[in-house]
Backbone as a printed PyTorch tensor [residue, N CA C, xyz], in Angstrom:
tensor([[[ 81.4280, 133.7490,  77.7570],
         [ 81.3370, 132.8060,  78.8720],
         [ 82.7380, 132.2920,  79.1790]],

        [[ 83.0570, 132.2050,  80.4480],
         [ 84.3870, 131.7360,  80.8480],
         [ 84.5290, 130.2360,  80.6090]],

        [[ 85.7630, 129.7870,  80.5590],
         [ 86.0350, 128.3600,  80.3510],
         [ 85.6670, 127.5840,  81.6100]],

        [[ 85.2560, 126.3440,  81.4100],
         [ 84.9190, 125.4750,  82.5270],
         [ 85.6260, 124.1440,  82.3450]],

        [[ 86.0220, 123.5450,  83.4380],
         [ 86.6750, 122.2400,  83.3970],
         [ 85.6080, 121.1680,  83.5880]],

        [[ 85.5830, 120.2110,  82.6640],
         [ 84.6390, 119.1010,  82.7290],
         [ 85.4330, 117.8040,  82.8270]],

        [[ 85.0170, 116.9150,  83.6930],
         [ 85.7050, 115.6370,  83.8670],
         [ 85.1460, 114.6040,  82.9010]],

        [[ 86.0350, 113.8050,  82.3380],
         [ 85.6330, 112.7180,  81.4440],
         [ 85.4630, 111.4640,  82.2890]],

        [[ 84.3150, 110.8390,  82.1900],
         [ 84.0070, 109.6250,  82.9550],
         [ 84.5920, 108.3840,  82.2810]],

        [[ 84.4300, 107.2480,  82.9230],
         [ 85.0070, 105.9810,  82.4700],
         [ 84.6300, 105.6410,  81.0260]],

        [[ 83.3910, 105.8850,  80.6470],
         [ 82.9340, 105.5330,  79.3000],
         [ 83.0500, 106.7070,  78.3310]],

        [[ 83.8390, 107.7290,  78.6650],
         [ 84.0350, 108.8670,  77.7800],
         [ 82.9580, 109.9270,  77.8910]],

        [[ 82.1100, 109.8150,  78.8960],
         [ 81.0050, 110.7640,  79.0420],
         [ 81.4580, 112.0140,  79.7870]],

        [[ 80.8770, 113.1500,  79.3910],
         [ 81.0700, 114.3890,  80.1360],
         [ 79.6910, 114.9320,  80.4930]],

        [[ 79.6370, 115.6970,  81.5470],
         [ 78.3850, 116.3370,  81.9360],
         [ 78.5280, 117.8260,  81.6960]],

        [[ 77.6170, 118.3890,  80.9160],
         [ 77.6160, 119.8280,  80.6980],
         [ 77.0410, 120.4900,  81.9440]],

        [[ 77.7200, 121.4970,  82.4310],
         [ 77.2380, 122.1810,  83.6290],
         [ 75.9210, 122.8950,  83.3330]],

        [[ 75.1930, 123.1940,  84.3940],
         [ 73.9220, 123.9020,  84.2440],
         [ 74.1420, 125.2410,  83.5510]],

        [[ 75.2400, 125.8890,  83.8560],
         [ 75.5400, 127.1850,  83.2520],
         [ 75.6660, 127.0630,  81.7290]],

        [[ 76.3490, 126.0230,  81.2650],
         [ 76.5030, 125.7880,  79.8240],
         [ 75.1470, 125.4460,  79.2090]],

        [[ 74.4060, 124.5360,  79.8470],
         [ 73.0910, 124.1320,  79.3160],
         [ 72.1440, 125.3260,  79.2260]],

        [[ 72.1430, 126.1470,  80.2630],
         [ 71.2760, 127.3300,  80.2570],
         [ 71.6930, 128.3110,  79.1680]],

        [[ 72.9970, 128.5160,  79.0290],
         [ 73.5160, 129.4590,  78.0400],
         [ 73.1340, 129.0530,  76.6220]],

        [[ 73.1460, 127.7460,  76.3420],
         [ 72.8420, 127.2360,  75.0000],
         [ 71.4010, 126.7330,  74.8750]],

        [[ 70.6250, 126.8660,  75.9400],
         [ 69.2280, 126.3970,  75.9550],
         [ 69.1490, 124.9100,  75.6040]],

        [[ 70.0280, 124.1290,  76.2160],
         [ 70.0470, 122.6800,  76.0060],
         [ 69.2110, 122.0320,  77.1040]],

        [[ 68.2310, 121.2460,  76.6870],
         [ 67.3370, 120.5680,  77.6240],
         [ 67.4820, 119.0580,  77.4950]],

        [[ 66.8840, 118.3400,  78.4290],
         [ 66.8990, 116.8840,  78.3890],
         [ 66.3440, 116.4050,  77.0470]],

        [[ 66.9800, 115.4080,  76.4690],
         [ 66.6270, 114.7900,  75.1850],
         [ 66.9710, 115.6380,  73.9610]],

        [[ 67.5850, 116.8150,  74.1420],
         [ 68.0920, 117.5680,  72.9990],
         [ 69.3400, 116.8690,  72.4720]],

        [[ 69.7210, 117.1920,  71.2510],
         [ 70.9210, 116.6280,  70.6480],
         [ 71.9400, 117.7300,  70.4150]],

        [[ 73.2130, 117.3670,  70.5250],
         [ 74.2970, 118.2750,  70.1730],
         [ 75.1790, 117.5950,  69.1370]],

        [[ 75.8330, 118.4000,  68.3260],
         [ 76.7770, 117.8960,  67.3350],
         [ 78.1690, 118.1420,  67.8890]],

        [[ 79.0160, 117.1220,  67.8630],
         [ 80.4030, 117.2580,  68.3080],
         [ 81.3020, 117.2720,  67.0830]],

        [[ 82.1980, 118.2510,  67.0350],
         [ 83.1160, 118.3890,  65.9070],
         [ 84.5160, 118.6060,  66.4660]],

        [[ 85.4950, 117.9140,  65.9160],
         [ 86.8830, 118.1010,  66.3270],
         [ 87.5580, 118.9970,  65.2980]],

        [[ 88.0800, 120.1390,  65.7610],
         [ 88.7560, 121.1010,  64.8930],
         [ 90.0500, 121.5240,  65.5730]],

        [[ 91.1670, 121.2710,  64.8910],
         [ 92.4750, 121.6640,  65.4410],
         [ 92.6590, 121.2000,  66.8850]],

        [[ 92.3890, 119.9340,  67.1250],
         [ 92.5440, 119.3080,  68.4410],
         [ 91.6320, 119.9100,  69.5110]],

        [[ 90.5360, 120.5100,  69.0880],
         [ 89.5360, 121.0430,  70.0200],
         [ 88.2000, 120.3900,  69.7120]],

        [[ 87.4010, 120.1850,  70.7450],
         [ 86.0520, 119.6460,  70.5710],
         [ 85.0860, 120.8260,  70.6000]],

        [[ 84.2960, 120.9460,  69.5500],
         [ 83.3000, 122.0080,  69.4720],
         [ 81.9250, 121.3510,  69.4910]],

        [[ 81.0640, 121.8090,  70.3880],
         [ 79.7040, 121.2820,  70.4920],
         [ 78.7140, 122.3280,  70.0000]],

        [[ 77.7670, 121.8880,  69.1710],
         [ 76.6970, 122.7420,  68.6780],
         [ 75.3730, 122.1060,  69.0640]],

        [[ 74.4420, 122.9290,  69.4850],
         [ 73.1020, 122.4060,  69.7440],
         [ 72.4090, 122.1860,  68.4090]],

        [[ 71.8460, 120.9990,  68.2370],
         [ 71.0810, 120.6950,  67.0350],
         [ 69.7020, 121.3320,  67.1910]],

        [[ 69.2470, 122.0870,  66.2020],
         [ 67.9290, 122.7280,  66.3300],
         [ 66.8230, 121.6950,  66.5170]],

        [[ 65.8060, 122.0680,  67.2710],
         [ 64.6400, 121.2010,  67.4570],
         [ 63.6850, 121.3980,  66.2890]],

        [[ 63.2500, 120.3010,  65.7150],
         [ 62.2900, 120.3560,  64.6190],
         [ 61.0040, 119.6810,  65.0550]],

        [[ 59.9020, 120.1750,  64.5700],
         [ 58.6230, 119.5360,  64.8620],
         [ 58.5680, 118.1830,  64.1680]],

        [[ 58.0260, 117.2170,  64.8690],
         [ 57.8770, 115.8780,  64.3170],
         [ 56.8910, 115.9060,  63.1480]],

        [[ 57.1780, 115.1360,  62.1130],
         [ 56.2830, 115.0680,  60.9560],
         [ 54.9340, 114.4940,  61.3790]],

        [[ 53.9020, 114.9500,  60.7170],
         [ 52.5460, 114.5230,  61.0350],
         [ 51.8100, 114.1690,  59.7540]],

        [[ 50.8350, 113.2940,  59.8620],
         [ 50.0190, 112.9420,  58.7040],
         [ 49.1690, 114.1300,  58.2470]],

        [[ 49.0440, 115.1450,  59.0910],
         [ 48.2570, 116.3250,  58.7330],
         [ 49.0880, 117.4120,  58.0560]],

        [[ 50.4080, 117.1890,  57.9050],
         [ 51.2710, 118.1860,  57.2760],
         [ 50.8560, 118.4420,  55.8300]],

        [[ 50.9540, 119.6810,  55.4230],
         [ 50.5730, 120.0840,  54.0780],
         [ 51.3790, 119.4260,  52.9750]],

        [[ 52.5550, 118.8760,  53.3050],
         [ 53.3880, 118.2350,  52.2810],
         [ 52.6350, 117.1100,  51.5880]],

        [[ 51.7040, 116.4740,  52.3050],
         [ 50.9680, 115.3550,  51.7080],
         [ 50.0780, 115.8090,  50.5580]],

        [[ 49.5680, 117.0270,  50.6180],
         [ 48.7800, 117.5510,  49.4970],
         [ 49.6580, 117.7190,  48.2670]],

        [[ 50.8780, 118.1760,  48.4700],
         [ 51.8090, 118.3490,  47.3640],
         [ 52.2270, 117.0000,  46.8010]],

        [[ 52.5800, 116.0670,  47.6900],
         [ 53.0060, 114.7430,  47.2380],
         [ 51.8820, 114.0590,  46.4680]],

        [[ 50.6720, 114.1880,  46.9380],
         [ 49.5480, 113.5270,  46.2910],
         [ 49.0630, 114.2150,  45.0310]],

        [[ 49.6790, 115.3460,  44.6750],
         [ 49.2020, 116.0820,  43.5060],
         [ 49.8800, 115.6490,  42.2160]],

        [[ 50.7880, 114.7080,  42.2930],
         [ 51.5030, 114.2510,  41.0910],
         [ 51.4200, 112.7390,  40.9950]],

        [[ 51.8620, 112.2240,  39.8870],
         [ 51.8680, 110.7790,  39.6660],
         [ 53.2660, 110.2600,  39.9800]],

        [[ 53.3510, 109.1450,  40.7270],
         [ 54.6670, 108.5890,  41.0200],
         [ 55.1200, 107.6740,  39.8830]],

        [[ 56.2890, 107.0510,  40.0760],
         [ 56.8760, 106.2020,  39.0280],
         [ 55.9730, 105.0350,  38.6400]],

        [[ 55.1730, 104.5810,  39.5870],
         [ 54.2920, 103.4400,  39.3320],
         [ 52.9160, 103.8760,  38.8360]],

        [[ 52.7390, 105.1620,  38.6080],
         [ 51.4600, 105.6520,  38.1120],
         [ 50.4220, 105.9080,  39.1860]],

        [[ 50.8170, 105.8290,  40.4640],
         [ 49.8670, 106.0620,  41.5550],
         [ 49.6440, 107.5630,  41.7190]],

        [[ 48.3990, 107.9450,  41.8430],
         [ 48.0660, 109.3550,  42.0840],
         [ 47.3090, 109.5310,  43.3990]],

        [[ 47.2100, 108.4640,  44.1800],
         [ 46.4180, 108.5100,  45.4130],
         [ 47.2910, 108.5460,  46.6620]],

        [[ 48.5070, 109.0140,  46.5330],
         [ 49.4300, 108.9640,  47.6690],
         [ 48.9070, 109.7800,  48.8450]],

        [[ 48.3720, 110.9580,  48.5840],
         [ 47.8770, 111.7940,  49.6690],
         [ 46.7450, 111.1160,  50.4350]],

        [[ 45.7750, 110.6000,  49.7190],
         [ 44.6170, 110.0050,  50.3940],
         [ 44.9280, 108.6470,  51.0170]],

        [[ 45.9570, 107.9660,  50.5400],
         [ 46.3180, 106.6480,  51.0800],
         [ 47.6720, 106.6670,  51.7850]],

        [[ 48.0540, 107.8180,  52.3390],
         [ 49.3690, 107.9510,  52.9680],
         [ 49.5900, 106.9280,  54.0760]],

        [[ 48.5460, 106.5900,  54.8380],
         [ 48.6980, 105.6230,  55.9220],
         [ 49.0990, 104.2580,  55.3630]],

        [[ 48.4990, 103.8740,  54.2670],
         [ 48.8090, 102.5870,  53.6380],
         [ 50.2570, 102.5650,  53.1510]],

        [[ 50.6710, 103.6450,  52.4810],
         [ 52.0150, 103.6820,  51.9160],
         [ 53.0980, 103.8140,  52.9850]],

        [[ 52.7590, 104.3900,  54.1340],
         [ 53.7270, 104.5240,  55.2200],
         [ 53.6650, 103.3570,  56.1980]],

        [[ 52.7720, 102.4290,  55.9680],
         [ 52.6740, 101.2560,  56.8270],
         [ 51.9290, 101.5080,  58.1180]],

        [[ 51.2160, 102.6150,  58.2120],
         [ 50.4530, 102.9140,  59.4130],
         [ 49.1570, 102.1120,  59.3840]],

        [[ 48.7740, 101.5620,  60.5200],
         [ 47.5820, 100.7050,  60.5790],
         [ 46.3510, 101.5390,  60.8970]],

        [[ 45.8790, 102.3100,  59.9280],
         [ 44.6560, 103.0990,  60.1370],
         [ 43.6810, 102.8050,  59.0540]]])
């Protein structure tokens, strides 16, 4: 991809052109990582991850052992331990 000139706004903001966004599959509300290397700014798209859910299988694993306080009901009482009002 050819180089593009981007203007820096008053508050330090830049707008990525549609061509750049399309090339990197960057959409609204996505995140990018900015890294300065040898006086250059390098942007990386942060991968999208699925939001954690109370139905995730990890809760079966977490609830299968005893915690430091001797609790073994973490899986079945996950809402209570996470502060969810259910």
